[in-house]
Amino acid sequence: MQKRFFDQLDDFGQLNQLFELLPGVSFFVKDRRGRFIALNRRGCEYCGVSSEEQAIGRTDLDFFPKQRAEEYRADDEAVMRSGEPLVNRIESAPESEGSPRLVMTSKIPLRNRRGVVIGIAGFSRQIEQLREQSADADAFSLVVNHLHLHYDEALTTSQLAEMAGLSVSQFERRFRHAFGSSPRQYLLRVRIENAARMLVETEQTISQIAHACGFFDHAHFSRSFRRIMNTSPSEHRQRHRGK
């Protein structure tokens, strides 16, 4: 599978360009269907596998929460459809659920000898490892860390905008550009991902977890959880405890 894919590439140097920029970062190659074709060690760590072979032929949906995987796939599709690279997109690190880390991700389309886009290659770098951060990265790093530490509180967009030193309209616009979602949607995802972890790691009831994660009640939590995780809280607990 790997050989057939790479044989189609017009110039393998397309991939080397990425390796030469920053060695040691998370690097990946996917085909048109979103299947991993190549993955470096850091990429394997993000996916929770011990070797590249365990990821080849699988997709983001096999490794990450449904909403996060769909966001990655949407970005991949946009790059392949437009033929234009995605450069330094700020997003949540693709690691453990509820992680407050941010990464900058870049992706380029890969073409065969006829110029047809056949996949993408990309890499991610943790923001705290960058020597020069963008203004957005610096401002959002503080905000995102606060969201992950205080997701159970009644946070407002105006509070977050003030923390970033921006007006509400500027904050919402730049946040959506950086993360592909509104601040409220991002906060909801943080709450759901932490709830998913608590369902597996604790003995608390679903109502207790709902309250601990900032939801109004059991019903509101269950609806939100199913929409994002594509399963109910109880089903998630049973399935992952079984593993």
mmCIF file with all atom_site columns, C-alpha atoms in Angstrom, residues 71 75 89-93 101-103 127 136-137 140-141 143-144 147 171 173-183 185-186 189:
data_model
loop_
_atom_site.group_PDB
_atom_site.id
_atom_site.type_symbol
_atom_site.label_atom_id
_atom_site.label_alt_id
_atom_site.label_comp_id
_atom_site.label_asym_id
_atom_site.label_entity_id
_atom_site.label_seq_id
_atom_site.pdbx_PDB_ins_code
_atom_site.Cartn_x
_atom_site.Cartn_y
_atom_site.Cartn_z
_atom_site.occupancy
_atom_site.B_iso_or_equiv
_atom_site.pdbx_formal_charge
_atom_site.auth_seq_id
_atom_site.auth_comp_id
_atom_site.auth_asym_id
_atom_site.auth_atom_id
_atom_site.pdbx_PDB_model_num
ATOM 1  C CA . GLU A 1 71  ? -12.228 18.631 12.164 1.00 0.00 ? 71  GLU A CA 1
ATOM 2  C CA . ASP A 1 75  ? -8.988  20.599 7.026  1.00 0.00 ? 75  ASP A CA 1
ATOM 3  C CA . ARG A 1 89  ? -3.062  26.585 11.916 1.00 0.00 ? 89  ARG A CA 1
ATOM 4  C CA . ILE A 1 90  ? -3.409  26.769 15.730 1.00 0.00 ? 90  ILE A CA 1
ATOM 5  C CA . GLU A 1 91  ? -5.331  23.821 17.185 1.00 0.00 ? 91  GLU A CA 1
ATOM 6  C CA . SER A 1 92  ? -5.546  21.484 20.158 1.00 0.00 ? 92  SER A CA 1
ATOM 7  C CA . ALA A 1 93  ? -2.774  18.909 20.386 1.00 0.00 ? 93  ALA A CA 1
ATOM 8  C CA . ARG A 1 101 ? -1.654  21.908 24.795 1.00 0.00 ? 101 ARG A CA 1
ATOM 9  C CA . LEU A 1 102 ? -1.707  23.794 21.515 1.00 0.00 ? 102 LEU A CA 1
ATOM 10 C CA . VAL A 1 103 ? 0.098   22.944 18.301 1.00 0.00 ? 103 VAL A CA 1
ATOM 11 C CA . ILE A 1 127 ? 3.540   25.988 20.510 1.00 0.00 ? 127 ILE A CA 1
ATOM 12 C CA . ASP A 1 136 ? -2.668  34.887 18.310 1.00 0.00 ? 136 ASP A CA 1
ATOM 13 C CA . ALA A 1 137 ? -0.742  31.897 19.634 1.00 0.00 ? 137 ALA A CA 1
ATOM 14 C CA . PHE A 1 140 ? -4.779  32.017 22.940 1.00 0.00 ? 140 PHE A CA 1
ATOM 15 C CA . SER A 1 141 ? -2.269  29.921 24.870 1.00 0.00 ? 141 SER A CA 1
ATOM 16 C CA . VAL A 1 143 ? -7.028  31.504 27.220 1.00 0.00 ? 143 VAL A CA 1
ATOM 17 C CA . VAL A 1 144 ? -6.960  27.831 26.279 1.00 0.00 ? 144 VAL A CA 1
ATOM 18 C CA . LEU A 1 147 ? -10.454 26.881 29.645 1.00 0.00 ? 147 LEU A CA 1
ATOM 19 C CA . PHE A 1 171 ? -11.613 37.511 19.904 1.00 0.00 ? 171 PHE A CA 1
ATOM 20 C CA . ARG A 1 173 ? -13.212 36.087 14.845 1.00 0.00 ? 173 ARG A CA 1
ATOM 21 C CA . ARG A 1 174 ? -9.582  35.175 15.585 1.00 0.00 ? 174 ARG A CA 1
ATOM 22 C CA . PHE A 1 175 ? -10.539 32.224 17.775 1.00 0.00 ? 175 PHE A CA 1
ATOM 23 C CA . ARG A 1 176 ? -12.747 30.760 15.049 1.00 0.00 ? 176 ARG A CA 1
ATOM 24 C CA . HIS A 1 177 ? -9.997  31.274 12.475 1.00 0.00 ? 177 HIS A CA 1
ATOM 25 C CA . ALA A 1 178 ? -7.438  29.581 14.731 1.00 0.00 ? 178 ALA A CA 1
ATOM 26 C CA . PHE A 1 179 ? -9.528  26.647 15.960 1.00 0.00 ? 179 PHE A CA 1
ATOM 27 C CA . GLY A 1 180 ? -12.318 26.267 13.425 1.00 0.00 ? 180 GLY A CA 1
ATOM 28 C CA . SER A 1 181 ? -14.985 26.700 16.115 1.00 0.00 ? 181 SER A CA 1
ATOM 29 C CA . SER A 1 182 ? -16.409 29.362 18.394 1.00 0.00 ? 182 SER A CA 1
ATOM 30 C CA . PRO A 1 183 ? -15.097 29.761 21.971 1.00 0.00 ? 183 PRO A CA 1
ATOM 31 C CA . GLN A 1 185 ? -18.049 25.229 21.012 1.00 0.00 ? 185 GLN A CA 1
ATOM 32 C CA . TYR A 1 186 ? -14.447 24.729 22.076 1.00 0.00 ? 186 TYR A CA 1
ATOM 33 C CA . ARG A 1 189 ? -15.659 19.985 23.635 1.00 0.00 ? 189 ARG A CA 1
#
